[in-house]
Amino acid sequence: MDKVNSLRAFVKVVETGSFAEAGRQLRLSRSAISKYVAELEESLGVRLLNRTTRHASPNENGQMYFERALAILSEIDAADQAVSQAQSTPSGLLRINAPMSFGTLRLGPAIAEFMERYPQIQLHLVLSDDLLDPVQSGFDVTLRIAELESSSLIARKIMPIDRAVCASPDYLTRHGTPAHPRDLRDHASLTYGLLLTGNQWKLTGADGDHWIQPVWSLCVNNAEVLRDAAIAGRGIALLPNFIADGALQSGALQTILRDYHAPPLTLYAVYPSTRHLSVKVRLFIDFLVERFGAGGRSTR
């Protein structure tokens, strides 16, 4: 069995919903596409598609296999393209979307270094805390700090981002210092509005996990605004360390509930599952991993 061609046939059937259309796009007969998919199902010992006379759609196993197959084919195509273009100078336009705070505080110096390394790549960077659609907005790479929902996009983990519960000394003097996560219910909280968990905070300690629905006085989609409000004594905030560190080091904020920790978020590089990952996209993502990932520079 030709595994790679079988994967390509299966992916194209899922994308188009049709054996016939998959054949037209791959320039193969409908029977050839059907044979490839049948051989794939036989080798796996499971059925991947629900078929009617005019339509094909993935079942639960098929959807899971489709997402993995997309990633595999993308890596194969990227490897082929990397070898074929290894001797050429990377150039052209690279469109990037990133969160506002990470973009201004961490990505800026990295972008300058990337520009020096690859001077013929033209960068178009859009900073936004809105969850823009990478495909519809035309971005080659989108950086997300989040727990990602399932999608057809490919996500590469760049680094974890730790968080701290903190407040100003003035706030703690006026309202007291929480000793346990449940005490947060008696305090004003400053919350970030784009997490999949909503406004709930999860804190874990020796006594287990605690899910807190804080009484919030401010909910905003930018963590620098939360930091500034916390410094002004308006409440308690759960902040990424890269945003809070300066204020923590100066004493403008204090970490509280040190025996408890929030699960770290993750910085992902997200890109469309196109069959030909461009060299400049691969170079940029590899650069981010080198700069911020394991063995790279500190994110603190």
C-alpha positions in Angstrom: 0.0 0.0 0.0 1.2 3.5 -0.9 0.6 5.1 2.6 1.4 8.7 1.6 -0.9 8.7 -1.4 -3.6 6.9 0.6 -3.3 9.7 3.2 -3.5 12.3 0.5 -6.6 10.7 -1.0 -8.3 10.3 2.4 -7.6 14.0 3.4 -8.9 15.3 0.1 -12.1 13.2 0.4 -12.7 14.7 3.9 -11.9 18.2 2.7 -14.2 18.0 -0.4 -16.8 15.6 1.0 -16.7 13.7 -2.3 -14.7 10.9 -3.8 -15.3 12.3 -7.3 -14.2 15.8 -6.4 -11.2 14.5 -4.6 -10.3 12.6 -7.7 -10.7 15.7 -9.9 -8.4 17.8 -7.6 -5.8 15.1 -7.3 -6.1 14.2 -11.0 -7.0 10.6 -10.3 -10.1 8.6 -11.1 -12.9 8.1 -8.6 -12.1 4.4 -8.4 -8.4 5.1 -7.6 -9.4 7.4 -4.7 -11.8 4.8 -3.5 -9.1 2.2 -3.6 -6.6 4.3 -1.7 -9.1 5.0 1.0 -10.3 1.4 1.2 -6.7 0.2 1.6 -6.1 2.7 4.3 -9.2 1.5 6.2 -8.2 -2.1 5.7 -4.7 -1.5 7.1 -6.1 0.3 10.2 -8.9 -2.2 10.7 -11.4 0.6 11.2 -13.9 2.5 9.0 -13.0 6.2 8.6 -15.8 7.5 6.5 -19.6 7.5 6.4 -20.5 7.1 2.8 -23.7 7.9 0.8 -24.0 7.9 -3.0 -23.0 11.5 -3.3 -21.3 12.4 -0.1 -18.6 11.2 2.3 -17.9 12.5 5.8 -15.5 11.4 8.6 -16.9 9.4 11.5 -15.3 9.9 15.0 -12.3 7.8 14.1 -12.0 9.5 10.7 -12.0 13.0 12.2 -9.3 12.1 14.6 -7.2 10.4 11.8 -7.9 13.4 9.5 -6.3 15.9 11.9 -3.2 13.7 12.4 -3.0 13.0 8.7 -3.0 16.8 7.9 -0.1 17.3 10.3 1.8 14.4 8.8 1.3 15.5 5.2 2.2 19.1 6.1 5.5 17.9 7.7 6.3 15.8 4.6 5.7 18.7 2.3 7.6 21.0 4.5 10.6 18.6 4.5 10.4 18.3 0.7 10.2 22.0 0.2 13.0 22.7 2.8 15.4 20.5 0.9 14.5 21.9 -2.5 14.9 25.5 -1.3 17.8 25.0 1.0 20.2 26.8 -1.3 17.9 29.7 -2.0 17.6 32.9 0.1 14.2 33.1 1.9 12.3 36.1 0.8 8.8 37.5 0.4 6.0 38.7 2.6 5.3 37.0 6.0 2.0 38.0 7.7 2.0 37.5 11.5 -0.7 38.0 14.1 0.1 38.1 17.8 -1.4 39.2 21.1 -0.9 42.9 21.9 1.0 42.5 25.2 3.2 39.7 24.1 3.9 41.5 20.9 5.1 44.7 22.6 6.9 43.2 25.6 8.5 40.1 24.1 8.0 39.7 20.4 9.4 43.1 19.4 13.1 42.4 20.2 12.7 38.9 18.6 11.2 40.3 15.4 14.2 42.7 15.1 16.6 39.8 15.5 14.7 37.7 12.9 14.8 40.7 10.5 18.6 40.9 10.9 18.9 37.2 10.2 16.6 37.1 7.2 16.8 40.6 5.6 14.9 39.7 2.5 11.7 38.6 4.3 9.2 41.4 4.5 7.2 41.2 7.8 3.6 42.5 8.3 2.9 42.2 12.0 -0.6 42.8 13.3 -1.0 43.0 17.1 -4.5 42.4 18.4 -6.1 40.8 21.5 -9.2 39.9 19.3 -9.3 36.2 18.3 -8.9 36.9 14.6 -9.5 34.0 12.2 -6.1 33.1 10.8 -7.4 31.9 7.4 -10.0 34.5 6.7 -7.6 37.3 7.9 -4.9 36.0 5.6 -2.2 35.4 8.3 0.7 33.0 7.6 1.3 32.6 11.4 -0.8 33.4 14.4 0.6 33.4 17.9 -2.0 32.5 20.6 -1.6 32.4 24.4 -4.5 30.1 25.3 -5.8 26.6 25.8 -6.6 26.0 22.1 -9.9 24.6 20.9 -9.9 21.8 18.4 -9.6 23.0 14.8 -8.3 22.1 11.4 -5.3 24.5 12.0 -1.9 23.1 13.0 -0.5 24.4 16.3 3.1 24.1 17.4 3.9 24.7 21.1 6.5 27.4 21.6 6.6 27.8 25.4 4.6 27.6 28.6 3.6 30.9 30.3 3.4 30.9 34.0 0.9 33.1 35.9 0.8 34.7 39.3 -2.0 35.9 41.6 -1.0 39.4 42.7 -2.2 42.6 44.2 -0.8 46.0 45.3 0.5 46.4 48.9 -2.0 49.2 49.3 -4.9 46.9 48.3 -3.7 44.2 50.7 -3.3 46.7 53.5 -6.9 48.0 53.0 -8.6 44.6 52.4 -6.4 41.9 53.9 -4.3 39.2 52.2 -6.2 36.0 51.1 -4.8 32.9 52.8 -6.7 30.4 50.7 -8.3 30.4 47.2 -11.8 30.5 48.7 -10.9 33.8 50.3 -10.8 35.4 46.8 -14.6 35.3 46.8 -14.5 38.2 49.3 -12.2 40.4 47.2 -12.5 42.5 44.1 -11.0 40.6 41.2 -9.6 41.8 37.9 -10.2 39.2 35.2 -9.1 38.4 31.7 -11.9 38.0 29.3 -10.7 35.6 26.5 -10.0 32.3 28.4 -11.9 29.2 27.6 -12.6 28.9 31.3 -14.4 32.2 31.2 -13.9 34.2 34.4 -13.2 31.1 36.6 -9.8 30.8 38.2 -8.3 27.3 38.8 -5.7 27.2 41.6 -3.9 24.0 42.7 -2.2 23.4 46.0 -1.4 20.6 48.4 -5.2 20.3 49.2 -6.1 19.8 45.6 -7.7 21.9 42.9 -9.9 24.9 43.6 -12.2 26.5 41.0 -13.0 30.0 42.0 -15.7 32.2 40.4 -14.3 35.6 41.5 -16.4 38.7 42.1 -14.9 40.8 39.4 -14.9 44.6 39.1 -13.0 44.7 35.8 -13.0 42.2 32.9 -10.8 43.1 29.9 -9.1 41.4 27.0 -5.6 43.0 27.7 -3.5 41.9 30.6 -1.5 45.1 30.7 -4.7 46.9 31.6 -5.3 44.4 34.4 -1.7 44.9 35.7 -2.2 48.7 35.8 -5.5 48.4 37.6 -3.9 46.0 40.1 -1.0 48.4 40.7 -3.6 51.2 41.3 -5.1 49.0 44.1 -8.4 48.2 42.3 -8.3 44.5 43.0 -6.5 41.1 42.7 -5.3 39.9 39.3 -4.1 36.6 37.8 -1.4 37.8 35.5 1.1 36.2 33.1 4.6 36.5 34.7 6.1 38.2 31.6 3.5 41.0 32.2 3.7 41.2 36.0 7.4 40.7 36.6 8.5 44.3 36.4 5.8 45.4 38.9 6.7 42.4 41.2 10.4 43.3 41.1 9.7 46.9 41.9 7.3 46.1 44.7 4.3 47.8 43.0 2.7 44.3 43.1 3.0 41.4 45.5 2.5 37.7 44.8 -0.2 36.2 47.1 -1.3 32.6 47.6 2.2 31.4 47.0 1.3 27.8 48.0 -1.1 27.6 45.1 -0.5 27.9 41.4 -2.6 28.5 38.3 -2.1 26.1 35.4 0.3 27.7 32.9 -1.0 28.9 29.6 0.9 28.0 26.4 2.2 30.1 23.6 1.3 28.4 20.3 2.2 29.2 16.7 -0.9 28.4 14.7 -0.9 28.1 10.9 -3.3 26.8 8.2 -3.0 23.1 7.3 -1.9 23.9 3.7 -0.1 21.2 1.8 3.0 23.4 1.2 4.3 25.1 4.3 6.4 27.9 3.0 10.1 28.1 4.0 9.6 31.6 5.6 6.8 30.3 7.8 8.9 27.3 8.9 11.9 29.5 9.5 9.9 32.0 11.6 8.4 29.2 13.8 11.7 27.5 14.2 13.2 30.9 15.2 10.5 31.3 17.9 11.2 27.9 19.3 14.9 28.7 19.4 14.3 32.1 21.0 11.6 31.3 23.5 11.4 27.5 23.8 13.3 24.9 25.8 17.0 25.9 25.7 16.1 29.4 24.5 16.1 32.6 26.5 14.1 33.1 29.6 10.4 34.1 29.3 10.3 35.4 32.8 
